[in-house]
GROMACS .gro file of C-alpha atoms in nm:
model
  152
    1MET     CA    1   7.468  -2.256   7.882
    2LEU     CA    2   7.109  -2.336   7.974
    3LEU     CA    3   6.903  -2.085   8.174
    4ILE     CA    4   6.593  -2.207   8.360
    5ASP     CA    5   6.403  -1.984   8.605
    6GLY     CA    6   6.709  -1.767   8.652
    7ALA     CA    7   6.938  -2.064   8.726
    8LYS     CA    8   7.241  -2.111   8.502
    9TYR     CA    9   7.333  -2.459   8.385
   10GLN     CA   10   7.650  -2.525   8.194
   11GLU     CA   11   7.746  -2.853   8.034
   12TRP     CA   12   8.065  -2.997   8.171
   13THR     CA   13   8.251  -3.289   8.025
   14LEU     CA   14   8.526  -3.469   8.210
   15ASP     CA   15   8.866  -3.496   8.047
   16SER     CA   16   8.978  -3.852   7.992
   17GLU     CA   17   9.226  -3.818   8.283
   18ASP     CA   18   8.968  -3.671   8.519
   19LYS     CA   19   8.756  -3.885   8.744
   20LEU     CA   20   8.450  -3.741   8.909
   21THR     CA   21   8.431  -3.842   9.271
   22GLU     CA   22   8.171  -3.762   9.530
   23ASP     CA   23   8.426  -3.535   9.703
   24ASN     CA   24   8.480  -3.335   9.379
   25LEU     CA   25   8.107  -3.305   9.334
   26GLU     CA   26   8.055  -3.195   9.697
   27GLN     CA   27   8.316  -2.921   9.651
   28MET     CA   28   8.134  -2.806   9.336
   29VAL     CA   29   7.812  -2.775   9.538
   30VAL     CA   30   7.995  -2.571   9.803
   31GLY     CA   31   8.151  -2.348   9.538
   32HIS     CA   32   7.824  -2.292   9.353
   33SER     CA   33   7.580  -2.289   9.644
   34ASP     CA   34   7.458  -1.936   9.560
   35ASP     CA   35   7.376  -2.055   9.207
   36ILE     CA   36   7.199  -2.365   9.340
   37PHE     CA   37   7.011  -2.222   9.640
   38GLY     CA   38   7.005  -1.850   9.555
   39GLU     CA   39   7.198  -1.546   9.668
   40GLN     CA   40   6.986  -1.515   9.984
   41SER     CA   41   7.102  -1.851  10.107
   42MET     CA   42   7.380  -1.999  10.311
   43TYR     CA   43   7.530  -2.340  10.257
   44LEU     CA   44   7.671  -2.522  10.556
   45ASP     CA   45   7.920  -2.788  10.461
   46MET     CA   46   7.877  -2.974  10.787
   47LYS     CA   47   7.824  -3.336  10.872
   48GLN     CA   48   7.554  -3.384  11.135
   49LYS     CA   49   7.378  -3.715  11.188
   50LEU     CA   50   7.001  -3.718  11.153
   51LYS     CA   51   6.908  -3.979  11.409
   52SER     CA   52   6.568  -4.133  11.484
   53VAL     CA   53   6.440  -4.193  11.838
   54SER     CA   54   6.569  -4.551  11.809
   55GLY     CA   55   6.915  -4.426  11.709
   56ILE     CA   56   6.902  -4.518  11.340
   57GLY     CA   57   7.011  -4.242  11.109
   58SER     CA   58   7.236  -4.114  10.838
   59ILE     CA   59   7.467  -3.819  10.780
   60PRO     CA   60   7.382  -3.583  10.492
   61ASP     CA   61   7.652  -3.391  10.306
   62GLY     CA   62   7.531  -3.052  10.424
   63PHE     CA   63   7.248  -2.814  10.492
   64ALA     CA   64   7.128  -2.499  10.318
   65ILE     CA   65   6.916  -2.221  10.463
   66THR     CA   66   6.729  -2.002  10.219
   67LEU     CA   67   6.648  -1.665  10.373
   68GLY     CA   68   6.403  -1.409  10.240
   69ASP     CA   69   6.025  -1.375  10.255
   70LYS     CA   70   5.964  -1.748  10.297
   71PRO     CA   71   6.269  -1.901  10.466
   72HIS     CA   72   6.317  -2.274  10.431
   73TRP     CA   73   6.592  -2.524  10.483
   74HIS     CA   74   6.742  -2.806  10.284
   75ILE     CA   75   6.901  -3.135  10.375
   76VAL     CA   76   7.162  -3.179  10.103
   77GLU     CA   77   7.291  -3.511   9.977
   78VAL     CA   78   7.540  -3.521   9.691
   79GLU     CA   79   7.521  -3.840   9.488
   80LEU     CA   80   7.683  -3.971   9.175
   81SER     CA   81   7.449  -4.117   8.915
   82SER     CA   82   7.646  -4.441   8.940
   83HIS     CA   83   7.515  -4.507   9.292
   84PRO     CA   84   7.228  -4.758   9.302
   85LEU     CA   85   6.894  -4.584   9.354
   86ASP     CA   86   6.717  -4.846   9.568
   87ASP     CA   87   7.006  -4.995   9.762
   88HIS     CA   88   7.185  -4.672   9.843
   89ILE     CA   89   6.995  -4.351   9.780
   90ALA     CA   90   6.639  -4.453   9.874
   91SER     CA   91   6.749  -4.615  10.201
   92GLN     CA   92   6.950  -4.305  10.289
   93VAL     CA   93   6.651  -4.079  10.218
   94ARG     CA   94   6.433  -4.295  10.446
   95ARG     CA   95   6.688  -4.257  10.727
   96PHE     CA   96   6.699  -3.878  10.674
   97ILE     CA   97   6.320  -3.853  10.696
   98THR     CA   98   6.299  -4.073  11.005
   99GLY     CA   99   6.584  -3.887  11.171
  100ILE     CA  100   6.459  -3.535  11.108
  101ASN     CA  101   6.119  -3.621  11.255
  102ASN     CA  102   6.292  -3.669  11.590
  103TRP     CA  103   6.250  -3.353  11.800
  104ARG     CA  104   6.588  -3.405  11.970
  105THR     CA  105   6.762  -3.429  11.633
  106GLN     CA  106   6.592  -3.106  11.525
  107GLN     CA  107   6.735  -2.933  11.833
  108GLU     CA  108   7.082  -3.073  11.765
  109ILE     CA  109   7.071  -2.955  11.403
  110ALA     CA  110   6.952  -2.607  11.504
  111LYS     CA  111   7.230  -2.582  11.763
  112ALA     CA  112   7.500  -2.704  11.522
  113ILE     CA  113   7.389  -2.461  11.250
  114TYR     CA  114   7.369  -2.178  11.504
  115GLU     CA  115   7.726  -2.248  11.616
  116GLU     CA  116   7.843  -2.235  11.254
  117VAL     CA  117   7.663  -1.905  11.196
  118ILE     CA  118   7.785  -1.724  11.507
  119LYS     CA  119   8.150  -1.811  11.453
  120ASP     CA  120   8.140  -1.634  11.115
  121SER     CA  121   8.064  -1.264  11.171
  122PHE     CA  122   7.971  -1.208  10.804
  123LEU     CA  123   7.729  -1.500  10.807
  124ARG     CA  124   7.578  -1.390  11.136
  125LEU     CA  125   7.523  -1.038  11.004
  126LYS     CA  126   7.368  -1.177  10.684
  127VAL     CA  127   7.119  -1.383  10.886
  128GLU     CA  128   7.039  -1.102  11.134
  129GLN     CA  129   6.973  -0.859  10.849
  130ALA     CA  130   6.753  -1.110  10.666
  131ILE     CA  131   6.544  -1.199  10.973
  132LYS     CA  132   6.552  -0.841  11.111
  133THR     CA  133   6.639  -0.957  11.464
  134PRO     CA  134   6.951  -1.070  11.650
  135GLU     CA  135   6.765  -1.380  11.773
  136VAL     CA  136   6.937  -1.616  11.532
  137TYR     CA  137   6.899  -1.930  11.745
  138LYS     CA  138   6.523  -1.879  11.785
  139PHE     CA  139   6.488  -1.829  11.410
  140LEU     CA  140   6.687  -2.146  11.335
  141ALA     CA  141   6.505  -2.359  11.592
  142GLU     CA  142   6.167  -2.256  11.449
  143LEU     CA  143   6.286  -2.309  11.092
  144ILE     CA  144   6.433  -2.653  11.161
  145SER     CA  145   6.106  -2.760  11.328
  146LYS     CA  146   5.936  -2.713  10.988
  147GLN     CA  147   5.949  -2.956  10.698
  148ALA     CA  148   6.285  -2.969  10.523
  149ILE     CA  149   6.343  -2.983  10.149
  150LEU     CA  150   6.554  -3.282  10.059
  151THR     CA  151   6.794  -3.175   9.785
  152ILE     CA  152   6.984  -3.451   9.609
   0.00000   0.00000   0.00000
């Protein structure tokens, strides 16, 4: 195991019968989101298109909200190293950036995340306690209007 800045990294080798797919990797991110984003975070395994004003966009694999003293949010994209950097990943990142700069898209993301939070009473309580107010939507809308961290 490798420990860097409190994060635990463990080498994992595929068995010869195993095949790593993007779906397997996405499920690993969901299962280890506290290790990746911290215990004061929430990972939302939701597909929401980030769309520019002209309608061009892309759908990330999920979003993470890190609560605490300096809350921030992540656009999460899970990629296999076998995917071409320029043809696939870089073009997707450009679409994410263009899409999230659209004010309407920011509102849609805030609303979608809010709906996920309020339907889970544990998650809602976690957010309310962290932000010290029941105004979860206001918190999310303000947070989403700030620069996102793109986590690949």
